[in-house]
């Protein structure tokens, strides 16, 4: 599944790097504590979080995550937006809480 | 073969640039053709040590040695030091202040992550003098 498919199936809004949606995505990790994410999330996972700061962008980049999904319309800092665009990190935004997003992601990955 | 040696200055209390050195090392290793799983582990371990210097020690210096079969990293600071290294290594132990917890740090998982992702790590720390973290990750070229 590509990030574009995920974006369509979960009705997400693209906040950064709209030209990078062809990246493959596989699985998901939910969490807001950065070291937990770095320790547990797998490569290519979509990361569902409320942390829209510049450090999240660094984590997504270093841990090879496929995208950041800000759940419940959590806000994205301006410097994080700029950093993500400069570093090729896709950030998406959704209205649903993390649990609903993960359920939809699971359904999407099966079809 | 001579190793490639790079050094980076890590500024203290600077969250905007934190991770830049790790990002550069990651990009360089990738370009040199090192195996992607090892590169990812090195990048995360280095970032954890880098961000620890930013948060806990007002910055420091990172040295990276790239060998054909391994990458060795040393991150050294002149911060407050760690009183009880064994305790600091435990999952969940953190002295991070509230303002950095609000940014997502302070889970007390950074040092355990370094241990998990490296093949060897050593911490030398003297209270009032500083901390030196050495890490080794076995890594080879895939191409
Ligand atoms: N370079 C350092 N200088 C001084 N103290 C340090 C340094 N690195 C780590 N420590 C101490 O060790 C503790 C544990 O570090 P660790 O990286 O595991 O967790 P953390 O940084 O508090 O939180 P997290 O990494 O999960 O965001 C820190 O809270 C701090 O007290
Ligand atoms: Mg830490």
PDB file of N, CA and C in Angstrom, chain A residues 32-36 38-43 51 53-55 58-59 61-65 79 83, chain B residues 15-16 18 22-23 26 30 40 43-44 47-48 51 91 102-105 107 109-110 113 116-117:
ATOM      1  N   UNK A  32       3.108   8.912  21.554  1.00  0.00           N
ATOM      2  CA  UNK A  32       3.538  10.305  21.609  1.00  0.00           C
ATOM      3  C   UNK A  32       4.898  10.473  22.282  1.00  0.00           C
ATOM      4  N   UNK A  33       5.420   9.402  22.856  1.00  0.00           N
ATOM      5  CA  UNK A  33       6.729   9.488  23.504  1.00  0.00           C
ATOM      6  C   UNK A  33       7.779   9.050  22.487  1.00  0.00           C
ATOM      7  N   UNK A  34       8.664   9.980  22.160  1.00  0.00           N
ATOM      8  CA  UNK A  34       9.544   9.786  21.002  1.00  0.00           C
ATOM      9  C   UNK A  34      10.455   8.577  21.118  1.00  0.00           C
ATOM     10  N   UNK A  35      10.988   8.325  22.317  1.00  0.00           N
ATOM     11  CA  UNK A  35      11.895   7.186  22.457  1.00  0.00           C
ATOM     12  C   UNK A  35      11.165   5.844  22.368  1.00  0.00           C
ATOM     13  N   UNK A  36       9.884   5.846  22.741  1.00  0.00           N
ATOM     14  CA  UNK A  36       9.106   4.620  22.541  1.00  0.00           C
ATOM     15  C   UNK A  36       8.954   4.364  21.049  1.00  0.00           C
ATOM     16  N   UNK A  38      10.899   5.385  18.624  1.00  0.00           N
ATOM     17  CA  UNK A  38      12.169   4.967  18.016  1.00  0.00           C
ATOM     18  C   UNK A  38      12.548   3.543  18.397  1.00  0.00           C
ATOM     19  N   UNK A  39      12.128   3.127  19.582  1.00  0.00           N
ATOM     20  CA  UNK A  39      12.481   1.789  20.034  1.00  0.00           C
ATOM     21  C   UNK A  39      11.583   0.708  19.472  1.00  0.00           C
ATOM     22  N   UNK A  40      10.337   1.057  19.143  1.00  0.00           N
ATOM     23  CA  UNK A  40       9.359   0.028  18.809  1.00  0.00           C
ATOM     24  C   UNK A  40       8.786   0.084  17.404  1.00  0.00           C
ATOM     25  N   UNK A  41       8.676   1.253  16.831  1.00  0.00           N
ATOM     26  CA  UNK A  41       8.059   1.332  15.498  1.00  0.00           C
ATOM     27  C   UNK A  41       8.956   0.648  14.479  1.00  0.00           C
ATOM     28  N   UNK A  42       8.340  -0.053  13.543  1.00  0.00           N
ATOM     29  CA  UNK A  42       9.122  -0.707  12.498  1.00  0.00           C
ATOM     30  C   UNK A  42       9.322   0.245  11.324  1.00  0.00           C
ATOM     31  N   UNK A  43      10.350  -0.064  10.559  1.00  0.00           N
ATOM     32  CA  UNK A  43      10.618   0.669   9.328  1.00  0.00           C
ATOM     33  C   UNK A  43       9.359   0.678   8.450  1.00  0.00           C
ATOM     34  N   UNK A  51       1.863  14.533  18.355  1.00  0.00           N
ATOM     35  CA  UNK A  51       3.077  15.344  18.446  1.00  0.00           C
ATOM     36  C   UNK A  51       3.456  15.950  17.098  1.00  0.00           C
ATOM     37  N   UNK A  53       5.603  18.406  16.404  1.00  0.00           N
ATOM     38  CA  UNK A  53       6.738  19.336  16.564  1.00  0.00           C
ATOM     39  C   UNK A  53       7.947  18.881  15.751  1.00  0.00           C
ATOM     40  N   UNK A  54       8.972  19.709  15.785  1.00  0.00           N
ATOM     41  CA  UNK A  54      10.135  19.497  14.922  1.00  0.00           C
ATOM     42  C   UNK A  54      10.883  18.196  15.264  1.00  0.00           C
ATOM     43  N   UNK A  55      10.786  17.786  16.513  1.00  0.00           N
ATOM     44  CA  UNK A  55      11.465  16.541  16.906  1.00  0.00           C
ATOM     45  C   UNK A  55      10.777  15.313  16.310  1.00  0.00           C
ATOM     46  N   UNK A  58      12.257  14.720  12.991  1.00  0.00           N
ATOM     47  CA  UNK A  58      13.562  14.054  13.085  1.00  0.00           C
ATOM     48  C   UNK A  58      13.389  12.560  13.342  1.00  0.00           C
ATOM     49  N   UNK A  59      12.462  12.209  14.217  1.00  0.00           N
ATOM     50  CA  UNK A  59      12.222  10.800  14.538  1.00  0.00           C
ATOM     51  C   UNK A  59      11.724  10.039  13.306  1.00  0.00           C
ATOM     52  N   UNK A  61      12.213  10.690  10.280  1.00  0.00           N
ATOM     53  CA  UNK A  61      13.287  10.599   9.299  1.00  0.00           C
ATOM     54  C   UNK A  61      14.311   9.531   9.700  1.00  0.00           C
ATOM     55  N   UNK A  62      14.763   9.603  10.952  1.00  0.00           N
ATOM     56  CA  UNK A  62      15.823   8.687  11.374  1.00  0.00           C
ATOM     57  C   UNK A  62      15.331   7.251  11.479  1.00  0.00           C
ATOM     58  N   UNK A  63      14.055   7.073  11.806  1.00  0.00           N
ATOM     59  CA  UNK A  63      13.520   5.720  11.987  1.00  0.00           C
ATOM     60  C   UNK A  63      12.868   5.176  10.713  1.00  0.00           C
ATOM     61  N   UNK A  64      13.023   5.890   9.602  1.00  0.00           N
ATOM     62  CA  UNK A  64      12.471   5.444   8.315  1.00  0.00           C
ATOM     63  C   UNK A  64      10.972   5.151   8.368  1.00  0.00           C
ATOM     64  N   UNK A  65      10.211   6.022   9.010  1.00  0.00           N
ATOM     65  CA  UNK A  65       8.761   5.830   9.048  1.00  0.00           C
ATOM     66  C   UNK A  65       8.182   6.367   7.742  1.00  0.00           C
ATOM     67  N   UNK A  79       7.619  25.438  12.279  1.00  0.00           N
ATOM     68  CA  UNK A  79       8.993  25.006  11.993  1.00  0.00           C
ATOM     69  C   UNK A  79       9.036  23.512  11.639  1.00  0.00           C
ATOM     70  N   UNK A  83      10.493  21.928   8.191  1.00  0.00           N
ATOM     71  CA  UNK A  83      11.493  20.869   8.293  1.00  0.00           C
ATOM     72  C   UNK A  83      11.044  19.611   7.544  1.00  0.00           C
TER      73      UNK A  83
ATOM     74  N   UNK B  15      16.649  22.569  20.006  1.00  0.00           N
ATOM     75  CA  UNK B  15      15.833  21.473  19.482  1.00  0.00           C
ATOM     76  C   UNK B  15      15.612  21.585  17.983  1.00  0.00           C
ATOM     77  N   UNK B  16      15.855  22.777  17.448  1.00  0.00           N
ATOM     78  CA  UNK B  16      15.646  22.963  16.015  1.00  0.00           C
ATOM     79  C   UNK B  16      16.709  22.226  15.217  1.00  0.00           C
ATOM     80  N   UNK B  18      18.752  19.791  16.600  1.00  0.00           N
ATOM     81  CA  UNK B  18      19.019  18.465  17.157  1.00  0.00           C
ATOM     82  C   UNK B  18      18.626  17.409  16.130  1.00  0.00           C
ATOM     83  N   UNK B  22      23.017  13.333  13.326  1.00  0.00           N
ATOM     84  CA  UNK B  22      22.580  11.952  13.068  1.00  0.00           C
ATOM     85  C   UNK B  22      22.056  11.811  11.645  1.00  0.00           C
ATOM     86  N   UNK B  23      21.327  12.821  11.194  1.00  0.00           N
ATOM     87  CA  UNK B  23      20.787  12.805   9.835  1.00  0.00           C
ATOM     88  C   UNK B  23      21.898  12.774   8.794  1.00  0.00           C
ATOM     89  N   UNK B  26      23.555   9.351   8.822  1.00  0.00           N
ATOM     90  CA  UNK B  26      22.678   8.389   8.174  1.00  0.00           C
ATOM     91  C   UNK B  26      22.775   8.500   6.654  1.00  0.00           C
ATOM     92  N   UNK B  30      24.288   5.608   4.101  1.00  0.00           N
ATOM     93  CA  UNK B  30      23.418   5.115   3.038  1.00  0.00           C
ATOM     94  C   UNK B  30      24.119   5.241   1.695  1.00  0.00           C
ATOM     95  N   UNK B  40      19.876   2.231   9.935  1.00  0.00           N
ATOM     96  CA  UNK B  40      18.746   2.701  10.733  1.00  0.00           C
ATOM     97  C   UNK B  40      19.073   2.604  12.225  1.00  0.00           C
ATOM     98  N   UNK B  43      21.530   5.331  13.137  1.00  0.00           N
ATOM     99  CA  UNK B  43      20.895   6.656  13.130  1.00  0.00           C
ATOM    100  C   UNK B  43      20.091   6.880  14.411  1.00  0.00           C
ATOM    101  N   UNK B  44      19.321   5.871  14.815  1.00  0.00           N
ATOM    102  CA  UNK B  44      18.497   6.028  16.019  1.00  0.00           C
ATOM    103  C   UNK B  44      19.375   6.108  17.268  1.00  0.00           C
ATOM    104  N   UNK B  47      21.031   9.454  17.425  1.00  0.00           N
ATOM    105  CA  UNK B  47      20.070  10.516  17.750  1.00  0.00           C
ATOM    106  C   UNK B  47      19.737  10.511  19.241  1.00  0.00           C
ATOM    107  N   UNK B  48      19.556   9.337  19.805  1.00  0.00           N
ATOM    108  CA  UNK B  48      19.263   9.257  21.241  1.00  0.00           C
ATOM    109  C   UNK B  48      20.393   9.880  22.062  1.00  0.00           C
ATOM    110  N   UNK B  51      20.443  13.768  21.330  1.00  0.00           N
ATOM    111  CA  UNK B  51      19.374  14.519  22.002  1.00  0.00           C
ATOM    112  C   UNK B  51      19.605  14.524  23.522  1.00  0.00           C
ATOM    113  N   UNK B  91      14.913   1.166  31.924  1.00  0.00           N
ATOM    114  CA  UNK B  91      13.767   1.698  31.182  1.00  0.00           C
ATOM    115  C   UNK B  91      12.898   2.502  32.132  1.00  0.00           C
ATOM    116  N   UNK B 102       7.048  17.828  27.536  1.00  0.00           N
ATOM    117  CA  UNK B 102       5.949  18.311  26.697  1.00  0.00           C
ATOM    118  C   UNK B 102       6.268  18.153  25.212  1.00  0.00           C
ATOM    119  N   UNK B 103       7.549  18.041  24.889  1.00  0.00           N
ATOM    120  CA  UNK B 103       7.953  17.849  23.490  1.00  0.00           C
ATOM    121  C   UNK B 103       7.980  16.377  23.100  1.00  0.00           C
ATOM    122  N   UNK B 104       7.757  15.489  24.066  1.00  0.00           N
ATOM    123  CA  UNK B 104       7.745  14.060  23.748  1.00  0.00           C
ATOM    124  C   UNK B 104       8.954  13.294  24.255  1.00  0.00           C
ATOM    125  N   UNK B 105       9.855  14.007  24.940  1.00  0.00           N
ATOM    126  CA  UNK B 105      11.016  13.319  25.519  1.00  0.00           C
ATOM    127  C   UNK B 105      10.716  12.951  26.975  1.00  0.00           C
ATOM    128  N   UNK B 107      10.786   9.745  28.383  1.00  0.00           N
ATOM    129  CA  UNK B 107      10.218   8.424  28.661  1.00  0.00           C
ATOM    130  C   UNK B 107      11.234   7.549  29.383  1.00  0.00           C
ATOM    131  N   UNK B 109      13.698   6.073  27.855  1.00  0.00           N
ATOM    132  CA  UNK B 109      13.911   4.949  26.937  1.00  0.00           C
ATOM    133  C   UNK B 109      15.092   5.176  26.003  1.00  0.00           C
ATOM    134  N   UNK B 110      15.738   6.324  26.119  1.00  0.00           N
ATOM    135  CA  UNK B 110      16.825   6.650  25.195  1.00  0.00           C
ATOM    136  C   UNK B 110      18.028   5.737  25.348  1.00  0.00           C
ATOM    137  N   UNK B 113      17.275   2.213  24.410  1.00  0.00           N
ATOM    138  CA  UNK B 113      17.240   2.072  22.948  1.00  0.00           C
ATOM    139  C   UNK B 113      18.648   1.944  22.372  1.00  0.00           C
ATOM    140  N   UNK B 116      19.746  -1.489  22.901  1.00  0.00           N
ATOM    141  CA  UNK B 116      19.035  -2.409  22.021  1.00  0.00           C
ATOM    142  C   UNK B 116      19.568  -2.391  20.586  1.00  0.00           C
ATOM    143  N   UNK B 117      19.905  -1.210  20.113  1.00  0.00           N
ATOM    144  CA  UNK B 117      20.258  -1.065  18.698  1.00  0.00           C
ATOM    145  C   UNK B 117      21.755  -1.188  18.389  1.00  0.00           C
TER     146      UNK B 117
END
